[in-house]
mmCIF file of C-alpha atoms in Angstrom:
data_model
loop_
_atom_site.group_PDB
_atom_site.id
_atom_site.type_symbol
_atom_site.label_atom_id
_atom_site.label_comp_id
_atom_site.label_asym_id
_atom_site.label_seq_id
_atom_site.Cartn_x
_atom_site.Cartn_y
_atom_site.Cartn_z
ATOM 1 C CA UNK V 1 65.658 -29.316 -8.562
ATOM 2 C CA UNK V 2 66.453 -28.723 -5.213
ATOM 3 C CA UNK V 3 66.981 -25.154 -5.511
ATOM 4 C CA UNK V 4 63.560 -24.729 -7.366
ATOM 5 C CA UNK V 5 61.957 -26.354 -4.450
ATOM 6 C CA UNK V 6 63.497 -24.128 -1.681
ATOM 7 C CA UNK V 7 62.753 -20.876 -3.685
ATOM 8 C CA UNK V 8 59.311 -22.032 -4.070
ATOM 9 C CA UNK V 9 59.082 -22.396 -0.158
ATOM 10 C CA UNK V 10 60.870 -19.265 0.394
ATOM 11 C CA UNK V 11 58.218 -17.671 -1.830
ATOM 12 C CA UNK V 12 55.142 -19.268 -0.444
ATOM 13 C CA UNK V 13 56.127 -18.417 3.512
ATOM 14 C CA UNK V 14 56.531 -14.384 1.786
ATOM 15 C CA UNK V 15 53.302 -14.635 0.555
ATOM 16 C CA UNK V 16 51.609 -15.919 3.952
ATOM 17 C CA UNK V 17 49.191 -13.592 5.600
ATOM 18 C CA UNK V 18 49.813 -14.445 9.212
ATOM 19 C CA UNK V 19 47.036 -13.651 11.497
ATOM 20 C CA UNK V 20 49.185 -10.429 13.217
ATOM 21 C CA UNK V 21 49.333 -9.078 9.716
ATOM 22 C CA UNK V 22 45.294 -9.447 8.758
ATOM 23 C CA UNK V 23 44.628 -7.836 11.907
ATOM 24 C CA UNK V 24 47.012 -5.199 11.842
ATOM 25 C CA UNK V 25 44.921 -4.653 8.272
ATOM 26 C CA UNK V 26 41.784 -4.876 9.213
ATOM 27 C CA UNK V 27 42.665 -2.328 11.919
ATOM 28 C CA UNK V 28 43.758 -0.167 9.627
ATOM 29 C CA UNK V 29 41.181 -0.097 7.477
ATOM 30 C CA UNK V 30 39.127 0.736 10.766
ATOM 31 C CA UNK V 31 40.692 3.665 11.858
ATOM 32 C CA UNK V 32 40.618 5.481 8.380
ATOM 33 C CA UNK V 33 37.458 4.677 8.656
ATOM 34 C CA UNK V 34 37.115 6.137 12.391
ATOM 35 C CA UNK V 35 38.848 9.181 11.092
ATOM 36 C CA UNK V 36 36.426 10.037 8.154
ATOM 37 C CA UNK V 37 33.010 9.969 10.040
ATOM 38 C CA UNK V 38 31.962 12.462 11.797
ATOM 39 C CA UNK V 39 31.235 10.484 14.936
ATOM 40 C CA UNK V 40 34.213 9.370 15.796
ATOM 41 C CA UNK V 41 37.009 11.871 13.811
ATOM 42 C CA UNK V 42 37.279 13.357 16.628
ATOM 43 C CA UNK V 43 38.158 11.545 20.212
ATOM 44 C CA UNK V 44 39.137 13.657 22.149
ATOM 45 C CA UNK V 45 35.974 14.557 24.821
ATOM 46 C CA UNK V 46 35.715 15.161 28.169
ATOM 47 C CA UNK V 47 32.856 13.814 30.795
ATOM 48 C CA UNK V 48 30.855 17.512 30.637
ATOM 49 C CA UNK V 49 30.971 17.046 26.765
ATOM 50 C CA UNK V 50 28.850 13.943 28.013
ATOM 51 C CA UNK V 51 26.352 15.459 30.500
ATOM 52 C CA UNK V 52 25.297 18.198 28.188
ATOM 53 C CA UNK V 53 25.098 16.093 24.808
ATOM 54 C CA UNK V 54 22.934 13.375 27.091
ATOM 55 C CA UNK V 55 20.953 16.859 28.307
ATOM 56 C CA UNK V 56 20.231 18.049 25.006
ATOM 57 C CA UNK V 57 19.559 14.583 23.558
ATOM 58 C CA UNK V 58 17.166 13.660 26.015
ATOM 59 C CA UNK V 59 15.224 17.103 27.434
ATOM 60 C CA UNK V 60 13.496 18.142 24.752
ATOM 61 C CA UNK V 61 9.738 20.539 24.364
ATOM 62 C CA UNK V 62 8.256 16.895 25.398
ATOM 63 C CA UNK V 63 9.344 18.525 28.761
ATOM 64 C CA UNK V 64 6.680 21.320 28.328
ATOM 65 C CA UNK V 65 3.873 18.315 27.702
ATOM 66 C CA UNK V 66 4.005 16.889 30.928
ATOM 67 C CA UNK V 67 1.678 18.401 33.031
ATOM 68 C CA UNK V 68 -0.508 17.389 29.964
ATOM 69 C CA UNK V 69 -0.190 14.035 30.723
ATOM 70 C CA UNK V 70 -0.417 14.305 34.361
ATOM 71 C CA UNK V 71 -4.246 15.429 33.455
ATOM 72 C CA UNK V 72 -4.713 12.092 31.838
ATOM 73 C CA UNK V 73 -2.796 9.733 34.325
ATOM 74 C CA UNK V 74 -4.427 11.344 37.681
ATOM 75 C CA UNK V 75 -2.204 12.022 40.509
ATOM 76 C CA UNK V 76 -0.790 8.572 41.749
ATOM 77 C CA UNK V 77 0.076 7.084 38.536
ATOM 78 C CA UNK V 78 1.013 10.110 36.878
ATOM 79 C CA UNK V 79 3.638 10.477 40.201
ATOM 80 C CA UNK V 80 4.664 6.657 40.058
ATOM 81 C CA UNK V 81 5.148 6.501 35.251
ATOM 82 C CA UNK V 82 7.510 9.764 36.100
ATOM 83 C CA UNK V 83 9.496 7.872 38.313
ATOM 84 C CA UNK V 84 9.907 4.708 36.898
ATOM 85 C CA UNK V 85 10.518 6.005 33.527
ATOM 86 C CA UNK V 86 13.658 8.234 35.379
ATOM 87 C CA UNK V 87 14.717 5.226 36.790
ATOM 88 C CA UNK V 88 14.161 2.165 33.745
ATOM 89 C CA UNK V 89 15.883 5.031 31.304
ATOM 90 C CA UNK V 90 18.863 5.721 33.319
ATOM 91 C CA UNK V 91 19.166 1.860 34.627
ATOM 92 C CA UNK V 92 18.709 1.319 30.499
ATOM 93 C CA UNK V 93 21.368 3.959 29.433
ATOM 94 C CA UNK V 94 23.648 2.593 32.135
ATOM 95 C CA UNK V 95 23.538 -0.827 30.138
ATOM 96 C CA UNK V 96 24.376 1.096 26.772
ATOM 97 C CA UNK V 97 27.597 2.528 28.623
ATOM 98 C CA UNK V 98 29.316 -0.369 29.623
ATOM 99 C CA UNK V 99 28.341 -2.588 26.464
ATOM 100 C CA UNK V 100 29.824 0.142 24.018
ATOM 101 C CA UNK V 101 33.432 -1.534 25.015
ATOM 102 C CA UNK V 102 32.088 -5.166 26.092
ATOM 103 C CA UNK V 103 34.254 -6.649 23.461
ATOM 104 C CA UNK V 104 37.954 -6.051 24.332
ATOM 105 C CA UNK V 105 39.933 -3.808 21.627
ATOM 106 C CA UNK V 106 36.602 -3.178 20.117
ATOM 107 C CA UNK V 107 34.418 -0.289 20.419
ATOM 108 C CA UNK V 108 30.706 -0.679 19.379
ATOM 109 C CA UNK V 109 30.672 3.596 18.031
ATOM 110 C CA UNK V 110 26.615 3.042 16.666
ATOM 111 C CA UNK V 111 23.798 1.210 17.109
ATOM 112 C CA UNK V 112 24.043 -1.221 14.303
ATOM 113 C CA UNK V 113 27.358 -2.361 15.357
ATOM 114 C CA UNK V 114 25.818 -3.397 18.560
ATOM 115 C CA UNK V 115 22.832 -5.588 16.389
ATOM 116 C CA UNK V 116 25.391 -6.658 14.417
ATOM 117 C CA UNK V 117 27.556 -7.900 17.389
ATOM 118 C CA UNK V 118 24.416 -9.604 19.101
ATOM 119 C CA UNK V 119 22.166 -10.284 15.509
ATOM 120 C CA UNK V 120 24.480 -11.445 13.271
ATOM 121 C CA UNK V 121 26.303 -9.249 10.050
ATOM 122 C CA UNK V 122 23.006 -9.109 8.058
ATOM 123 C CA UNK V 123 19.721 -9.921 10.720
ATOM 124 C CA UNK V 124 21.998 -6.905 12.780
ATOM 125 C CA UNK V 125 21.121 -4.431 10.398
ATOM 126 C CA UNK V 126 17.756 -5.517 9.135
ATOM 127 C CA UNK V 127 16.782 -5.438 12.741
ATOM 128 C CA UNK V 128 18.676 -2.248 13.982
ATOM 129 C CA UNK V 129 18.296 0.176 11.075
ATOM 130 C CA UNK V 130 14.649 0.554 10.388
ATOM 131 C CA UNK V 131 13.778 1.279 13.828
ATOM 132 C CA UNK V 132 16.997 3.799 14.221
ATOM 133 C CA UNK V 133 16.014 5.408 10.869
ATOM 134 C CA UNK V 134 12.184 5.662 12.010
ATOM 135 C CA UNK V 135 13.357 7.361 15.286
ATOM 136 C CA UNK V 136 15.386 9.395 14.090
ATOM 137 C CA UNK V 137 13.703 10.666 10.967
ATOM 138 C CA UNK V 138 10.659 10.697 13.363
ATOM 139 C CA UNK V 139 12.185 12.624 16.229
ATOM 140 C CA UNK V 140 13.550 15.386 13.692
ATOM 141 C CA UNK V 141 10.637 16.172 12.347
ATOM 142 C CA UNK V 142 8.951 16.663 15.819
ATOM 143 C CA UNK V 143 11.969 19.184 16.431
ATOM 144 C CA UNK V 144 10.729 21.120 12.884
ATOM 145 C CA UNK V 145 7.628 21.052 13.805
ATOM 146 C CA UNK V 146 8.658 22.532 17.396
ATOM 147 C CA UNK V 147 11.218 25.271 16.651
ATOM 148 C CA UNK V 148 8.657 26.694 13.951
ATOM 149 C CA UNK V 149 5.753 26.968 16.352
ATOM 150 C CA UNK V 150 7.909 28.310 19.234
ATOM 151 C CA UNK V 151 9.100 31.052 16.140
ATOM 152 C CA UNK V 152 5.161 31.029 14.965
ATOM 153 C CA UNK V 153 4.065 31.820 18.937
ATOM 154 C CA UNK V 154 7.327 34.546 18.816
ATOM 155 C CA UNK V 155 6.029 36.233 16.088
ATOM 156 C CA UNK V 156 2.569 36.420 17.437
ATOM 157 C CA UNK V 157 3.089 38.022 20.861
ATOM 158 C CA UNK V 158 5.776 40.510 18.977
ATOM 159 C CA UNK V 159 3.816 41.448 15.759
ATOM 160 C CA UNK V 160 0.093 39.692 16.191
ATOM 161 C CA UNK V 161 -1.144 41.873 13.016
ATOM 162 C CA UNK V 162 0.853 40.296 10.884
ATOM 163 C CA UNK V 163 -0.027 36.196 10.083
ATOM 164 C CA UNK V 164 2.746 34.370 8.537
ATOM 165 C CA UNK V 165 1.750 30.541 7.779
ATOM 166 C CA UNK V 166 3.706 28.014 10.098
ATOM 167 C CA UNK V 167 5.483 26.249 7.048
ATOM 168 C CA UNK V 168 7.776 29.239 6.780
ATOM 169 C CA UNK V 169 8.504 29.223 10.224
ATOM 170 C CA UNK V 170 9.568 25.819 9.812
ATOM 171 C CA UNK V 171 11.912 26.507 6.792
ATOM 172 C CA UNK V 172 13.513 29.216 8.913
ATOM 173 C CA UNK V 173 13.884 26.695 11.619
ATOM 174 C CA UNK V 174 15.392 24.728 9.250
ATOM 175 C CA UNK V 175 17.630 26.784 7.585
ATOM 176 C CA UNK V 176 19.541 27.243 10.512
ATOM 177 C CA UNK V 177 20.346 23.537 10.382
ATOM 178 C CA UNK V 178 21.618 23.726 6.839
ATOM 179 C CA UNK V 179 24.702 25.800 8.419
ATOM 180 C CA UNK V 180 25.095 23.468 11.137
ATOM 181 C CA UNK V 181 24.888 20.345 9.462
ATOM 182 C CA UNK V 182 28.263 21.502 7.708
ATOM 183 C CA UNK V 183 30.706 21.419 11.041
ATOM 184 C CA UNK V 184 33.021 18.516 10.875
ATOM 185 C CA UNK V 185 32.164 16.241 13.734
ATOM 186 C CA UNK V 186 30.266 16.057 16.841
ATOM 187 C CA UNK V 187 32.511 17.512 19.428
ATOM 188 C CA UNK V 188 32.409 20.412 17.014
ATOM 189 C CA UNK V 189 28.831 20.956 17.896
ATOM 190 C CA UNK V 190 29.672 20.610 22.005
ATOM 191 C CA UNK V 191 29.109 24.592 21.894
ATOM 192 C CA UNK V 192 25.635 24.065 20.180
ATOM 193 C CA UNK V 193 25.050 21.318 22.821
ATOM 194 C CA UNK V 194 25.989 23.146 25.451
ATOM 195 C CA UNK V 195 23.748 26.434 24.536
ATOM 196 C CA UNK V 196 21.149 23.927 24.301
ATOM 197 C CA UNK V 197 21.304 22.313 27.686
ATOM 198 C CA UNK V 198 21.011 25.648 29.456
ATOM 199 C CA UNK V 199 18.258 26.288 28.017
ATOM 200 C CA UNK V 200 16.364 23.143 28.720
ATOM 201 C CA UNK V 201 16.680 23.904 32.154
ATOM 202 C CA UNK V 202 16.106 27.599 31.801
ATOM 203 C CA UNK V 203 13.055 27.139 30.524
ATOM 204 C CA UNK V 204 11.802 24.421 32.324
ATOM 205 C CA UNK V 205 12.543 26.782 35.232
ATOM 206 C CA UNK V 206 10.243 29.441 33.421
ATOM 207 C CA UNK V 207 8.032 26.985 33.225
ATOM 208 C CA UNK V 208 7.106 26.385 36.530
ATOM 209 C CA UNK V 209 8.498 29.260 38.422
ATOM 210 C CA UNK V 210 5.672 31.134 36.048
ATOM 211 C CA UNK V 211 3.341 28.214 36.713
ATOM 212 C CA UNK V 212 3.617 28.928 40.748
ATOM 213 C CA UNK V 213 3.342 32.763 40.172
ATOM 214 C CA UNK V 214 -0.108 32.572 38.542
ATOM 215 C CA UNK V 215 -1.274 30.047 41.538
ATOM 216 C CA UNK V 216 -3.781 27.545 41.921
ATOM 217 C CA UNK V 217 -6.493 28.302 39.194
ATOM 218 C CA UNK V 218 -10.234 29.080 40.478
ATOM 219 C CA UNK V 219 -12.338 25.851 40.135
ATOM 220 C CA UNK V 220 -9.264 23.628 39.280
ATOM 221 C CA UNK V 221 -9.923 19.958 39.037
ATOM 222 C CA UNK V 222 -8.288 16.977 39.111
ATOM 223 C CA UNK V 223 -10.782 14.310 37.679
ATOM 224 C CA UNK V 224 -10.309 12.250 34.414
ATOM 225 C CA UNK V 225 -11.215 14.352 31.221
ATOM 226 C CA UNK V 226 -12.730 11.999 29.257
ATOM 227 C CA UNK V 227 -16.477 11.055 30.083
ATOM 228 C CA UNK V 228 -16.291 7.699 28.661
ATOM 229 C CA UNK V 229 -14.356 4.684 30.333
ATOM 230 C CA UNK V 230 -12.970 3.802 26.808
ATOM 231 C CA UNK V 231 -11.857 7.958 26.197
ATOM 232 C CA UNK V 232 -9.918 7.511 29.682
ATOM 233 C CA UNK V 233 -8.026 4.518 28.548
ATOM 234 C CA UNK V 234 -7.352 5.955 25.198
ATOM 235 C CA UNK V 235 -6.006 9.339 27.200
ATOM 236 C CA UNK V 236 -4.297 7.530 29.549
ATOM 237 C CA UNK V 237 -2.109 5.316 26.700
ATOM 238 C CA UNK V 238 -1.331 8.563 25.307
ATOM 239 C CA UNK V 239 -0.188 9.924 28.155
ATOM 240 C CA UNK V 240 2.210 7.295 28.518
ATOM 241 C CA UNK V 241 3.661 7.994 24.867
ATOM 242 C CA UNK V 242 3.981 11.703 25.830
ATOM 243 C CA UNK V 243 6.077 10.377 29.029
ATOM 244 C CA UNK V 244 7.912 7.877 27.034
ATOM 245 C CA UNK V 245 8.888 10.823 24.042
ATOM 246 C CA UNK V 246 9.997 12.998 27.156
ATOM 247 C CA UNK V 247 12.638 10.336 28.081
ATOM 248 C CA UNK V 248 13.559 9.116 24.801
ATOM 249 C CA UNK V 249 17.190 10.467 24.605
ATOM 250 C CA UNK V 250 19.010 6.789 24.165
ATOM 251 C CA UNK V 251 19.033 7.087 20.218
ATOM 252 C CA UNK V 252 22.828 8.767 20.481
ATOM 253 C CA UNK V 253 24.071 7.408 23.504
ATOM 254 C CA UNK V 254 26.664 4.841 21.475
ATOM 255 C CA UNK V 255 27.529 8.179 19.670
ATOM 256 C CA UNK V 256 28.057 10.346 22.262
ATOM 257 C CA UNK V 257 30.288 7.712 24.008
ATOM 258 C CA UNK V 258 32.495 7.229 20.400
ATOM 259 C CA UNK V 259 33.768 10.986 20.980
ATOM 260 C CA UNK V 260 35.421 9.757 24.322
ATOM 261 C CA UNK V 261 39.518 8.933 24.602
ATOM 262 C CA UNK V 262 39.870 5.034 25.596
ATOM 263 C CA UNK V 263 42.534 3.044 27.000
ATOM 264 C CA UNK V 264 42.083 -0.127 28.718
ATOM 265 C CA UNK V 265 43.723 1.400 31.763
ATOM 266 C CA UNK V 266 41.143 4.534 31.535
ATOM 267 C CA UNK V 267 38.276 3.366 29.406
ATOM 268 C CA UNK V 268 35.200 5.492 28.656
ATOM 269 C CA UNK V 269 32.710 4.514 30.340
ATOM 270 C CA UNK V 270 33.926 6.068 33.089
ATOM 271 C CA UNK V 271 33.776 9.770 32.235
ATOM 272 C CA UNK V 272 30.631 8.501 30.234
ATOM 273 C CA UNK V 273 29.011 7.545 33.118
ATOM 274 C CA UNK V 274 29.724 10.414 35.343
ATOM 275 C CA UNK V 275 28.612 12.537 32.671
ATOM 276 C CA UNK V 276 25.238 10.533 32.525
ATOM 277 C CA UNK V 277 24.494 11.252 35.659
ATOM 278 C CA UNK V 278 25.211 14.894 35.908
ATOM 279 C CA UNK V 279 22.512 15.025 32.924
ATOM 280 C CA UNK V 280 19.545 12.610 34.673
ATOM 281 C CA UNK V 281 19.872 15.113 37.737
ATOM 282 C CA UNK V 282 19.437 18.078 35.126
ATOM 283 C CA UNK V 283 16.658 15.966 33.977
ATOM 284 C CA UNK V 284 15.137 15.696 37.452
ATOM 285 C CA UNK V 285 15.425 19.129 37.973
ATOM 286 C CA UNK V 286 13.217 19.935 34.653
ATOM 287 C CA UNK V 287 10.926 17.014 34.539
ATOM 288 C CA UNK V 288 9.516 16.698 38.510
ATOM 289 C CA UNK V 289 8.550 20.284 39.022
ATOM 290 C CA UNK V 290 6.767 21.120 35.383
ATOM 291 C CA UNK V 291 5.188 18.114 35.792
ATOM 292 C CA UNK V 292 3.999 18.651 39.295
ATOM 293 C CA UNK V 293 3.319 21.919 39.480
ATOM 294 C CA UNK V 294 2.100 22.051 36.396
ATOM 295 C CA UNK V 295 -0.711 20.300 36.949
ATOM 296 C CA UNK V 296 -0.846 21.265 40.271
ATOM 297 C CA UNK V 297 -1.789 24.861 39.043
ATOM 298 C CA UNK V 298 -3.936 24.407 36.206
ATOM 299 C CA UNK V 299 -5.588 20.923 37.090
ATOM 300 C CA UNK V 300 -6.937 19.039 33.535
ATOM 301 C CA UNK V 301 -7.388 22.488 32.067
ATOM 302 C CA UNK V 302 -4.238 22.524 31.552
ATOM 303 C CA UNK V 303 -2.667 23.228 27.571
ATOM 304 C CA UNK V 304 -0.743 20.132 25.629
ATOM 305 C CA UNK V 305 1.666 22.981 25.895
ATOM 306 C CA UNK V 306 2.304 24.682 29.764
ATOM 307 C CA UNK V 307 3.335 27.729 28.092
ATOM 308 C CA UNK V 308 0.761 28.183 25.952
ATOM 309 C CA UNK V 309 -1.578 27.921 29.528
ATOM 310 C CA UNK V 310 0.338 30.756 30.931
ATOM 311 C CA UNK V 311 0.325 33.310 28.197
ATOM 312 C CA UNK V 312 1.328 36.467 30.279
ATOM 313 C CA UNK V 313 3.877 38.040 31.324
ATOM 314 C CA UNK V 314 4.503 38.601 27.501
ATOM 315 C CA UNK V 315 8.296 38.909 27.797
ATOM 316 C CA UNK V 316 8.595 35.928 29.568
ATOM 317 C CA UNK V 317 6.738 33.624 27.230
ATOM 318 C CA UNK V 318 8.876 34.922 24.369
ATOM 319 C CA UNK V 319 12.093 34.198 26.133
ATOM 320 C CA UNK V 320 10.458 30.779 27.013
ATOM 321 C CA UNK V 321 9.956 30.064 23.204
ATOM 322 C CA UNK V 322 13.034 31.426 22.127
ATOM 323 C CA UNK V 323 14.805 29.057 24.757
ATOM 324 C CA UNK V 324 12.664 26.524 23.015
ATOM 325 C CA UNK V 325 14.045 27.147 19.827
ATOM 326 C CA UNK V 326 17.802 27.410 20.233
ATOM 327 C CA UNK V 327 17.534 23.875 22.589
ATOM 328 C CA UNK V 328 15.544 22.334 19.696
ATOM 329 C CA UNK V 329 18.236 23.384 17.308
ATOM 330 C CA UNK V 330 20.873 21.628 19.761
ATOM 331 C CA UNK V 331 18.345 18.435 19.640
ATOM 332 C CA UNK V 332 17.654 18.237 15.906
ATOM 333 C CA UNK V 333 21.728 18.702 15.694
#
């Protein structure tokens, strides 16, 4: 009887999960997990991998709209949105970087991780999701929409005798991405994101370097458009959401981070951080002077689209577009 009792013990303390042994499982589990997706197969980034992903994420053709909304906004607070948005976004992203490792041994790699974290396992997701799936689906089809008019506007300086409808434009556009889509994880796209970064600030530069060639228009103005006090309000809110689309590069920031080595001696937001501010001076360097100059030249004539006000030299516009294009393919990617 004894000896049934002691094997019985013996064969309950076997069974025992201790708390070192869940854990190791459940961290186990994680990292095959980690391995597989696409985010975060692959950790091995450095803090330039950073600056150009937050470069391509963030300066997109809302870049180009700008001087747009400086029409509607009027000098002062057209000058004072620009810089507050450049500050609130990078003070903003700075909070993303240092709560993607706030939990110690844990690293919150996407956004609903985060909810989760601060929601709750279910409210996290219900509240996280929908509005990640609605920018993201949203902010993808701007890019379609955007690399097939840059191709449409191509096409009509090179062959203007020969219409093609925009929708195939777009399906060019996006046959590019069904090749892309296919590479293996995100720091396989770095050369993509890299291309694409250039390019922002190439043609940004284009932009207004063109912008100060043609000079001041004759009879520029500076007034309100609208003739109505309730059309200047209603310009004026959309000028905002052209300002707030410019900035709105935080919807991969978690992601970006993920592709980063960690230790807790060397953790990553560190060469996250650096990186993410290499890429807000890029983005000073495009957003200040199209904006400014911009409407500096052209006044409240000036296009939705800058390039689309400065129409010649011919070459240069289709460079401009084509720089559009391959930076919108980075973006979409």
């Amino acid at each position: 009887m004894g000896d049934e009792s002691a094997h019985k013990k013996l064969e309950d303390k076997n069974n025992t999960l201790t708390p070192t042994t869940v854990d190791e499982d459940i961290l186990k589990k994680q990292k095959e997990i980690d391995d597989w997706l696409p985010i975060t197969s692959s950790r091995n980034a450095k803090w330039w991998y950073a600056a150009f992903h937050n470069v391509t994420a963030m300066v997109g053709a809302g870049v180009l709209s700008l001087p747009s909304a400086m029409s509607y906004l009027g000098w002062g607070p057209g000058v004072v949105i620009l810089i507050l948005s450049w500050l609130i976004t990078l003070y903003t992203l700075w909070q993303m970087v240092e709560m993607h490792e706030m939990v110690p041994g844990k690293r919150f790699d996407r956004y609903h991780e985060l909810g989760q974290h601060a929601f709750g396992e279910k409210l996290g997701l219900y509240i996280v999701v929908p509005q990640q799936l609605i920018c993201e689906v949203g902010v993808d089809i701007v890019y379609m929409v955007t690399g097939g008019k840059s191709l449409e506007k191509i096409h009509s300086l090179v062959a203007p005798q020969k219409h093609i409808k925009t929708t195939y434009f777009i399906m060019i556009f996006a046959s590019v991405h069904f090749i892309l889509s296919h590479l293996p994880n995100f720091n396989s796209i770095s050369g993509v994101s890299l291309a694409a970064a250039v390019m922002s600030l190439t043609y940004s530069t284009i932009a207004w370097t063109a912008s100060v060639h043609k000079g001041v228009q004759s009879h520029v103005e500076y007034g309100y458009k609208a003739s109505t006090a309730t059309g200047t309000v209603f310009n004026f809110l959309t000028a905002l959401g052209d300002v707030a689309f410019a900035y709105a590069g935080h919807n991969v920031v978690l992601e970006i981070q993920a592709t980063i080595p960690s230790t807790p001696e060397k953790p990553s937001k560190g060469p996250m951080w650096r990186g993410v501010v290499i890429a807000y001076i890029v983005v000073a360097l495009c957003y200040f002077p199209v904006a400014l100059i911009g409407y500096y030249m052209f006044g409240n004539n000036v296009e939705e689209n800058i390039l689309i006000s400065l129409e010649k030299p011919t070459w240069l516009i289709v460079a401009a577009n084509m720089f559009v294009v391959i930076h919108v393919i980075g973006s979409y990617q």
